[in-house]
Short mmCIF file of C-alpha atoms and ligand atoms in Angstrom, two decimals:
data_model
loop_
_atom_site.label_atom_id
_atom_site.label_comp_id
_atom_site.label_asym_id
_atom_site.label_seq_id
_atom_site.Cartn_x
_atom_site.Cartn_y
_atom_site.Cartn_z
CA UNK E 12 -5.28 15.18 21.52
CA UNK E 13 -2.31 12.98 20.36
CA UNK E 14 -0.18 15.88 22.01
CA UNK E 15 -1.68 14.80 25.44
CA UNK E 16 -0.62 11.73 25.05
CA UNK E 17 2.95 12.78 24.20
CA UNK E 18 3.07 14.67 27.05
CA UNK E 19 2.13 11.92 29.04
CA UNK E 20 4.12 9.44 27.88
CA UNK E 21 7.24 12.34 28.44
CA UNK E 22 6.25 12.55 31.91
CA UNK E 23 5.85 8.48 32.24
CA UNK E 24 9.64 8.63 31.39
CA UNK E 25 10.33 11.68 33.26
CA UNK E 26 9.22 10.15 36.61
CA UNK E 27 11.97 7.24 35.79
CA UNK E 28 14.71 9.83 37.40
CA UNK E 29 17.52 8.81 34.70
CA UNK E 30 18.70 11.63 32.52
CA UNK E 31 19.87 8.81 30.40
CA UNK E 32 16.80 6.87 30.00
CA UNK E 33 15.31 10.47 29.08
CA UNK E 34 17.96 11.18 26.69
CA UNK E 35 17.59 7.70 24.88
CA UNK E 36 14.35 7.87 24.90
CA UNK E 37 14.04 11.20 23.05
CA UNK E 38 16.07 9.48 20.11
CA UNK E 39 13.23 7.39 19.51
CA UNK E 40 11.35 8.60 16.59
CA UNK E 41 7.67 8.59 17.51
CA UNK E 42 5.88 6.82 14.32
CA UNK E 43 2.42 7.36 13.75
CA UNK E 44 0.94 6.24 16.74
CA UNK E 45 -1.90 4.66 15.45
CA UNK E 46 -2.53 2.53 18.77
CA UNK E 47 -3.01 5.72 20.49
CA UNK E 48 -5.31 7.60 17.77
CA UNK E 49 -7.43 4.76 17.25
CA UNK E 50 -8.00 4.79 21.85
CA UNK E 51 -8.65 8.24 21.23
CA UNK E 52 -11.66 8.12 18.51
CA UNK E 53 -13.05 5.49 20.50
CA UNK E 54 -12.99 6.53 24.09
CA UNK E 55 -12.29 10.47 23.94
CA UNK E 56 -9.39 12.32 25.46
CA UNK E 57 -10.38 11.50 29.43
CA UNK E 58 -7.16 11.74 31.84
CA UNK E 59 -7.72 7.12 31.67
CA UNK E 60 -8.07 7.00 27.86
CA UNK E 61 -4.63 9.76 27.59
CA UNK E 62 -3.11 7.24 29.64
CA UNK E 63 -3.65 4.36 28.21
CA UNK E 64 -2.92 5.31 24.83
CA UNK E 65 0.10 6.63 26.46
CA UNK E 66 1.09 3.33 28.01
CA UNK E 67 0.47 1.01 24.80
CA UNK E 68 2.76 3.30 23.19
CA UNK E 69 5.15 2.71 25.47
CA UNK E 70 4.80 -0.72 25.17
CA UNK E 71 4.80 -0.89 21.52
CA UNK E 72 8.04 1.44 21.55
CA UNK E 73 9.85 -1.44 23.81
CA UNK E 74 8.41 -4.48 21.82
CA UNK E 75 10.28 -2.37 18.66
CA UNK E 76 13.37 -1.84 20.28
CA UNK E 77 13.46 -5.14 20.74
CA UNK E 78 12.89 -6.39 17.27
CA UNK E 79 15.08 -4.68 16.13
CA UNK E 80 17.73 -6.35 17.98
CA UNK E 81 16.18 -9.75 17.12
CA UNK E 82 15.92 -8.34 13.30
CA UNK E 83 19.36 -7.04 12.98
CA UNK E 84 18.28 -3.55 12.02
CA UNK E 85 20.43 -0.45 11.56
CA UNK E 86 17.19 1.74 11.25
CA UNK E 87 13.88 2.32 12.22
CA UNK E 88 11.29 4.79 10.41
CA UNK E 89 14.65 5.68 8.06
CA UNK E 90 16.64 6.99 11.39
CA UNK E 91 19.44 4.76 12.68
CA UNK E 92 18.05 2.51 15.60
CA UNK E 93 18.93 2.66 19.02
CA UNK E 94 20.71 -0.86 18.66
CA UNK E 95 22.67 0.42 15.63
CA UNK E 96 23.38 3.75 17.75
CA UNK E 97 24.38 2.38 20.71
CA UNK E 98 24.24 -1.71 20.75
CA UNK E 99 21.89 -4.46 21.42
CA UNK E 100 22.23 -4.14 25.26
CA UNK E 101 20.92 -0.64 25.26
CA UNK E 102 18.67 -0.97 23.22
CA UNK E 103 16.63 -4.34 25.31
CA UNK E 104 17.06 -2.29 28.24
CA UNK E 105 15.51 0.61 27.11
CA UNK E 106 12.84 -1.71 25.87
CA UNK E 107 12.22 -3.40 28.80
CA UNK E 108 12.21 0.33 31.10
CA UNK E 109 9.37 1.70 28.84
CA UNK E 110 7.86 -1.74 28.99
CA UNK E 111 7.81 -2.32 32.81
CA UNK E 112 6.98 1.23 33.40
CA UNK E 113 3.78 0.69 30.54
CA UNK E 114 3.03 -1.97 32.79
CA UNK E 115 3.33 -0.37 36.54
CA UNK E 116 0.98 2.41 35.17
CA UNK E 117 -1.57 0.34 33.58
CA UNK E 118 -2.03 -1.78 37.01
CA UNK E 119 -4.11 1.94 37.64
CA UNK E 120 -6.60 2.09 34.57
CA UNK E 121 -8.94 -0.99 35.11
CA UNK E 122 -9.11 -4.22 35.84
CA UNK E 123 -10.34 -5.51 32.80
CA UNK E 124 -8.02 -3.32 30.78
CA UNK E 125 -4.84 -4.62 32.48
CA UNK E 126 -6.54 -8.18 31.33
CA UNK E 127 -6.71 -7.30 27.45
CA UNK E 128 -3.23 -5.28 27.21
CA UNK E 129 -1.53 -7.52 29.03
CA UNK E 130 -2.79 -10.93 27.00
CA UNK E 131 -2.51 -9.38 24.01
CA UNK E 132 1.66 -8.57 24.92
CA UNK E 133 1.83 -11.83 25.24
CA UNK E 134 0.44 -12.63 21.84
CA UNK E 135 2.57 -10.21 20.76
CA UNK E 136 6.00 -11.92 21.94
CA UNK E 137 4.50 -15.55 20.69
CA UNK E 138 4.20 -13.97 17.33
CA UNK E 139 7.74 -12.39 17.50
CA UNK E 140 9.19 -15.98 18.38
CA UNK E 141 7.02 -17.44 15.58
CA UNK E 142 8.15 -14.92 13.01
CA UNK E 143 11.98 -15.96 13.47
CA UNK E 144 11.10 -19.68 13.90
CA UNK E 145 9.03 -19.42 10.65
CA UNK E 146 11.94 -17.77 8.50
CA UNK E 147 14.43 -20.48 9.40
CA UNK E 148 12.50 -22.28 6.63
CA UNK E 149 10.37 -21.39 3.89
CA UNK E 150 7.50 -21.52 4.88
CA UNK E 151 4.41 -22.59 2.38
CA UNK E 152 1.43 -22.77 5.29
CA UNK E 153 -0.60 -19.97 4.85
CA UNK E 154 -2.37 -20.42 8.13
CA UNK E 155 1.14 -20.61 10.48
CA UNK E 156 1.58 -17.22 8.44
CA UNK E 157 -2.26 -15.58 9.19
CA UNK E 158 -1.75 -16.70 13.03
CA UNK E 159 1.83 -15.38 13.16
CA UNK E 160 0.66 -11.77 11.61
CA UNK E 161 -2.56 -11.89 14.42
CA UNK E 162 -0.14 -12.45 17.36
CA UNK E 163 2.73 -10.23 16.21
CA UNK E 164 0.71 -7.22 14.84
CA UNK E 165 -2.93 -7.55 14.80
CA UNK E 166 -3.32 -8.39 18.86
CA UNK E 167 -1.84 -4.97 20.18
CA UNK E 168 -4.60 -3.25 17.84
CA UNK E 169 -7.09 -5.28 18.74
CA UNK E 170 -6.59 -5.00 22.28
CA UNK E 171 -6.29 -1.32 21.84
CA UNK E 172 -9.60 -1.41 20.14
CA UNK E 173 -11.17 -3.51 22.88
CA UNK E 174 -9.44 -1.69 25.43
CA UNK E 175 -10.68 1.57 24.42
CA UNK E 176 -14.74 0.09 24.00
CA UNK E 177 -14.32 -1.04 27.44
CA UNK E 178 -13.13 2.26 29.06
CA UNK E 179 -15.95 4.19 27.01
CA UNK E 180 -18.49 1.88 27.86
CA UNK E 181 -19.28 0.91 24.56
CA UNK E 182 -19.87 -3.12 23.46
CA UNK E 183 -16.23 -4.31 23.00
CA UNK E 184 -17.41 -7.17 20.21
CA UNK E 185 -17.29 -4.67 17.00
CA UNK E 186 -14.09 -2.75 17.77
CA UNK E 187 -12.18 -6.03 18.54
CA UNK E 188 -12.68 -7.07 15.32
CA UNK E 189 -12.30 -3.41 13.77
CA UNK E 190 -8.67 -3.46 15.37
CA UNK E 191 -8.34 -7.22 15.01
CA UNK E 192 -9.11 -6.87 10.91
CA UNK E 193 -6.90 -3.37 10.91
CA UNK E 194 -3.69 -4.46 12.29
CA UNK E 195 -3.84 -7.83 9.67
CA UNK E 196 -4.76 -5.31 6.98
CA UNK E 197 -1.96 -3.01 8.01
CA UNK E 198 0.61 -5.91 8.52
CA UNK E 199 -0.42 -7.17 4.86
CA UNK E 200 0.23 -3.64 3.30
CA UNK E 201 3.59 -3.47 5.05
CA UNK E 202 4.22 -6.94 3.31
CA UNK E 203 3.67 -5.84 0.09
CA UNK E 204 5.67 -2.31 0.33
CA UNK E 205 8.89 -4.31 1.15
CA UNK E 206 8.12 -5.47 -2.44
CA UNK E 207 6.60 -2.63 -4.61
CA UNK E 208 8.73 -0.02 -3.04
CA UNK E 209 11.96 1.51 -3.97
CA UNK E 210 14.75 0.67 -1.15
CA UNK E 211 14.69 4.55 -0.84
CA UNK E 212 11.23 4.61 0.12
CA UNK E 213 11.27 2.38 2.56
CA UNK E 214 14.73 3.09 4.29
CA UNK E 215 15.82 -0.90 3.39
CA UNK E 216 16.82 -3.46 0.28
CA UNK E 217 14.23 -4.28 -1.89
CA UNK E 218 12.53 -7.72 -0.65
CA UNK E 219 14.29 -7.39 2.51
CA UNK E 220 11.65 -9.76 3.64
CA UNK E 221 12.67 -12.52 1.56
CA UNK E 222 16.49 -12.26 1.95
CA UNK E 223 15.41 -12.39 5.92
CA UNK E 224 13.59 -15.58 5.60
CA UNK E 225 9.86 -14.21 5.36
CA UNK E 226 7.80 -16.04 2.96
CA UNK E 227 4.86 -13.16 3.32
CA UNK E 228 1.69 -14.02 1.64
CA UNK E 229 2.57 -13.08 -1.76
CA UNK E 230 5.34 -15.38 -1.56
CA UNK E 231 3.40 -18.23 -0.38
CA UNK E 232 0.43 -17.32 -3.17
CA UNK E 233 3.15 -17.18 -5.18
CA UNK E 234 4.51 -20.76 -4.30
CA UNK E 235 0.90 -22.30 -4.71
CA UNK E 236 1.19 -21.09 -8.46
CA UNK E 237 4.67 -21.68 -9.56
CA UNK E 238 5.07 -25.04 -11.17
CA UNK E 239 7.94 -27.53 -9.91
CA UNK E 240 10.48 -25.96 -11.53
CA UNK E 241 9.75 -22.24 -10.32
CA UNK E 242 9.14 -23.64 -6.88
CA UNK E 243 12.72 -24.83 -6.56
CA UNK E 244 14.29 -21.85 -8.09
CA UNK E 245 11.86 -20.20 -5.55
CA UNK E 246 13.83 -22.16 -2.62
CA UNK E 247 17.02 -21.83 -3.75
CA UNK E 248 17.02 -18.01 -3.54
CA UNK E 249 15.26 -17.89 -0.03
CA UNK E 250 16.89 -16.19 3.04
CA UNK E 251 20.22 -15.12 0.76
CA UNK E 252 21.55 -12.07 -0.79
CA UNK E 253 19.34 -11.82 -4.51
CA UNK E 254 21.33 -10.81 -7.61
CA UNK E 255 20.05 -8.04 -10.00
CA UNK E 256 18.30 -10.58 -12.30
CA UNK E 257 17.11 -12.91 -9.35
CA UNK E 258 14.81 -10.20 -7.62
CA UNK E 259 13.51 -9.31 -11.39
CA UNK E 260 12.43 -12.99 -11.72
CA UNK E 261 10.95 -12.79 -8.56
CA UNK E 262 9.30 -9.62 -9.36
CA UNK E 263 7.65 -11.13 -13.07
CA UNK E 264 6.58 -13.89 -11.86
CA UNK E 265 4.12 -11.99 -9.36
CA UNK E 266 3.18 -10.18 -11.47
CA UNK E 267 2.53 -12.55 -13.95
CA UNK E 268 0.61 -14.61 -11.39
CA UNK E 269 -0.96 -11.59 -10.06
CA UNK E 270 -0.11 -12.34 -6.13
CA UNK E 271 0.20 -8.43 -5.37
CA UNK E 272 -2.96 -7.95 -6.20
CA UNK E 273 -4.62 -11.10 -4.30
CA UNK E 274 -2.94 -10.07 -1.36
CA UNK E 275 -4.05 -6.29 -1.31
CA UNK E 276 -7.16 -7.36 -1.74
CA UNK E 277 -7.62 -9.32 0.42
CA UNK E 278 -6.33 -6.89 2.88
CA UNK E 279 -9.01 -4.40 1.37
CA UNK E 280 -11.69 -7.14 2.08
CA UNK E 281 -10.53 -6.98 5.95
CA UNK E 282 -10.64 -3.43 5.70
CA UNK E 283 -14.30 -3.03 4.11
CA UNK E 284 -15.72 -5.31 7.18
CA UNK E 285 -14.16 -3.29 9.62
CA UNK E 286 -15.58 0.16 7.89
CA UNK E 287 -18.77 -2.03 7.65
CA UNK E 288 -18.71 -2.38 11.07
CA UNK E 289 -17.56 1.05 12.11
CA UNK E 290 -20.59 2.20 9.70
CA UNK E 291 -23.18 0.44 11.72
CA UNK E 292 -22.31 1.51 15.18
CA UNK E 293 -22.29 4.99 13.55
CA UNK E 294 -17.94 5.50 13.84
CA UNK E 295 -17.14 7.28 11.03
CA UNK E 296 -14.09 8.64 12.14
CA UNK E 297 -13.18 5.17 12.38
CA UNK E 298 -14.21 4.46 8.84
CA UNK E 299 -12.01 6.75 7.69
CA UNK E 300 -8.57 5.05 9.72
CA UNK E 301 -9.23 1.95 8.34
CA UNK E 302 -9.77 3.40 4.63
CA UNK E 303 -6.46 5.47 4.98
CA UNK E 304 -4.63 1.95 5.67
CA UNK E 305 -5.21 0.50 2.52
CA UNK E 306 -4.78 3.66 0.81
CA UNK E 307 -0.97 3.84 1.70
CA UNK E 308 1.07 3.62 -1.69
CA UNK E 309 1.25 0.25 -2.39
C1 LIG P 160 7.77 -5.69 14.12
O1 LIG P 160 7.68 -6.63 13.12
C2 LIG P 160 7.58 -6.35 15.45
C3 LIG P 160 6.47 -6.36 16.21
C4 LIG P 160 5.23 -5.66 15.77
C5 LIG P 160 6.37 -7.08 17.53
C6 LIG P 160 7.66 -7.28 18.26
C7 LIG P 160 7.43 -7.99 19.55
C8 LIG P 160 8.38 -8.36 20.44
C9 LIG P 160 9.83 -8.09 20.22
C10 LIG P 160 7.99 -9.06 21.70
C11 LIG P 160 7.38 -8.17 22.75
C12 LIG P 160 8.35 -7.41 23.54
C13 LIG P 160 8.04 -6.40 24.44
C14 LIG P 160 9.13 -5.76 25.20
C15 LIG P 160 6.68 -5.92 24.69
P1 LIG P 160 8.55 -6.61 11.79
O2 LIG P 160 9.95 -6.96 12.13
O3 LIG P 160 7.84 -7.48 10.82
O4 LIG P 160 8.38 -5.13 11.29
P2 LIG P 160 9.43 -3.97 11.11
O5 LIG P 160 9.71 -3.94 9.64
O6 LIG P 160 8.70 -2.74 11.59
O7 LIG P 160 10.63 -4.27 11.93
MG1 LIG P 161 11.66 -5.91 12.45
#
């Protein structure tokens, strides 16, 4: 069923009438398009839900292009990004054509719909605009962290979730909190792989996140537990190119203080109340999205 929505999102661009917004477009590499499976499993593959996942793709696609220009980043999903390909000004303009078009199409779906996706872009620029204000410092408030990840990752899920529930007439309450709880549990996994995996893995440095500014939770955990000392050595290396040695430190002392594992499980609590959840309406093809989150390699 995903196809369908690939086909729809293809014709979406096709209708555009620009052989170079088609081109550029088909140098996007398409991710796993989780918004779009999780509409899917929830509302079935109706022309409405086909298009909606369709359009929150699209809209997710722009809000990417667009962080990457923000982020500075050469690649995306290990392929070099549209920015690094062909500059910042393509790339926001792409963004904002798949965004606008996301947008002209969903003014079709439903009322309500429109309502949800539209709020929840808006959460989802706050929390981009939070994310860089929060890195110019380093930042030790767990909370400005939590409502960061919620606006920049978590709301598009949610609203998804909701989205979906609404379309199938099915009570919205349990899936917002299923998608809500997912995309925090999926933006806390992504966390900790830009500091368990290999730069190879993941297509950048090694605690990329840190040299950018991003105290992530295990940083802050970390923070709470260091004694004065560590703390300031902590500071000192934040948002800078780390030596060797300085990203081993960095690495004992979480592990020492056991921070990974706090934070992924934590994450897994998220996920068990959203399979919880899933369990009781009787989604268990839902159960088994979130469960495959926290099972990434981590
Ligand atoms: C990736 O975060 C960024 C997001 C999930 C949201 C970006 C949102 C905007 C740029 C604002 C909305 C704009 C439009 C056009 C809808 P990350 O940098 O932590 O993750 P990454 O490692 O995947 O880059
Ligand atoms: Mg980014």
């Amino acid at each position: 069923m995903l196809k369908a929505v690939e086909r729809k999102i293809e014709q979406y661009v096709q209708e555009l009438n620009d052989p170079e917004v088609v081109a550029l477009y088909h140098q996007l590499p398409h991710g796993k398009r989780l918004r779009a499976k999780l509409i899917l499993r929830i509302a079935g593959g109706d022309l409405r839900m086909v298009k909606t996942a369709a359009i929150v793709e699209m809209i997710h696609a722009a809000s990417l292009l667009h962080d990457d220009v923000i982020d500075d980043a050469f690649t995306r999903r290990k392929q070099p990004s549209i920015n690094a390909l062909y500059g910042n000004k393509t790339a926001i303009m792409l963004g904002d054509i798949l965004y606008s078009k996301g947008f002209f199409e969903l003014n079709d779906i439903d009322r309500r719909v429109s309502k949800v996706i539209s709020n929840a872009v808006t959460q989802l620029s706050l929390g981009e605009m939070n994310d860089v204000l929060l890195s110019e410092h380093f930042n030790t408030d767990k909370s400005l962290y939590m409502k960061m990840m919620y606006q920049k990752t978590a709301s598009l899920i949610e609203a998804s979730a909701e989205a979906a529930a609404l379309l199938a007439g099915k009570a919205p309450e349990a899936y917002r909190i299923y998608g809500r709880n997912l995309g925090l549990a999926f933006q806390m996994v992504d966390d900790l792989l830009d500091i368990t995996s290999d730069s190879e893995t993941l297509g950048k440095p090694a605690l990329h996140d840190f040299v950018e500014g991003k105290t992530t939770l295990p940083y802050i955990y970390l923070y709470e537990r260091l004694d004065g000392s560590g703390r300031s050595k902590l500071r000192e290396m934040h948002a800078r190119k780390l030596s060797r040695e300085e990203q081993g430190w960095i690495m004992e002392q979480m592990q020492e203080h056991q921070v990974l594992i706090q934070s992924h499980s934590e994450a897994k609590r998220l996920i068990d109340e959203a399979i919880e959840l899933m369990n009781e309406v009787g989604e268990t093809a839902l159960s088994d999205i979130a469960r495959e989150m926290i099972e990434r390699n981590f």
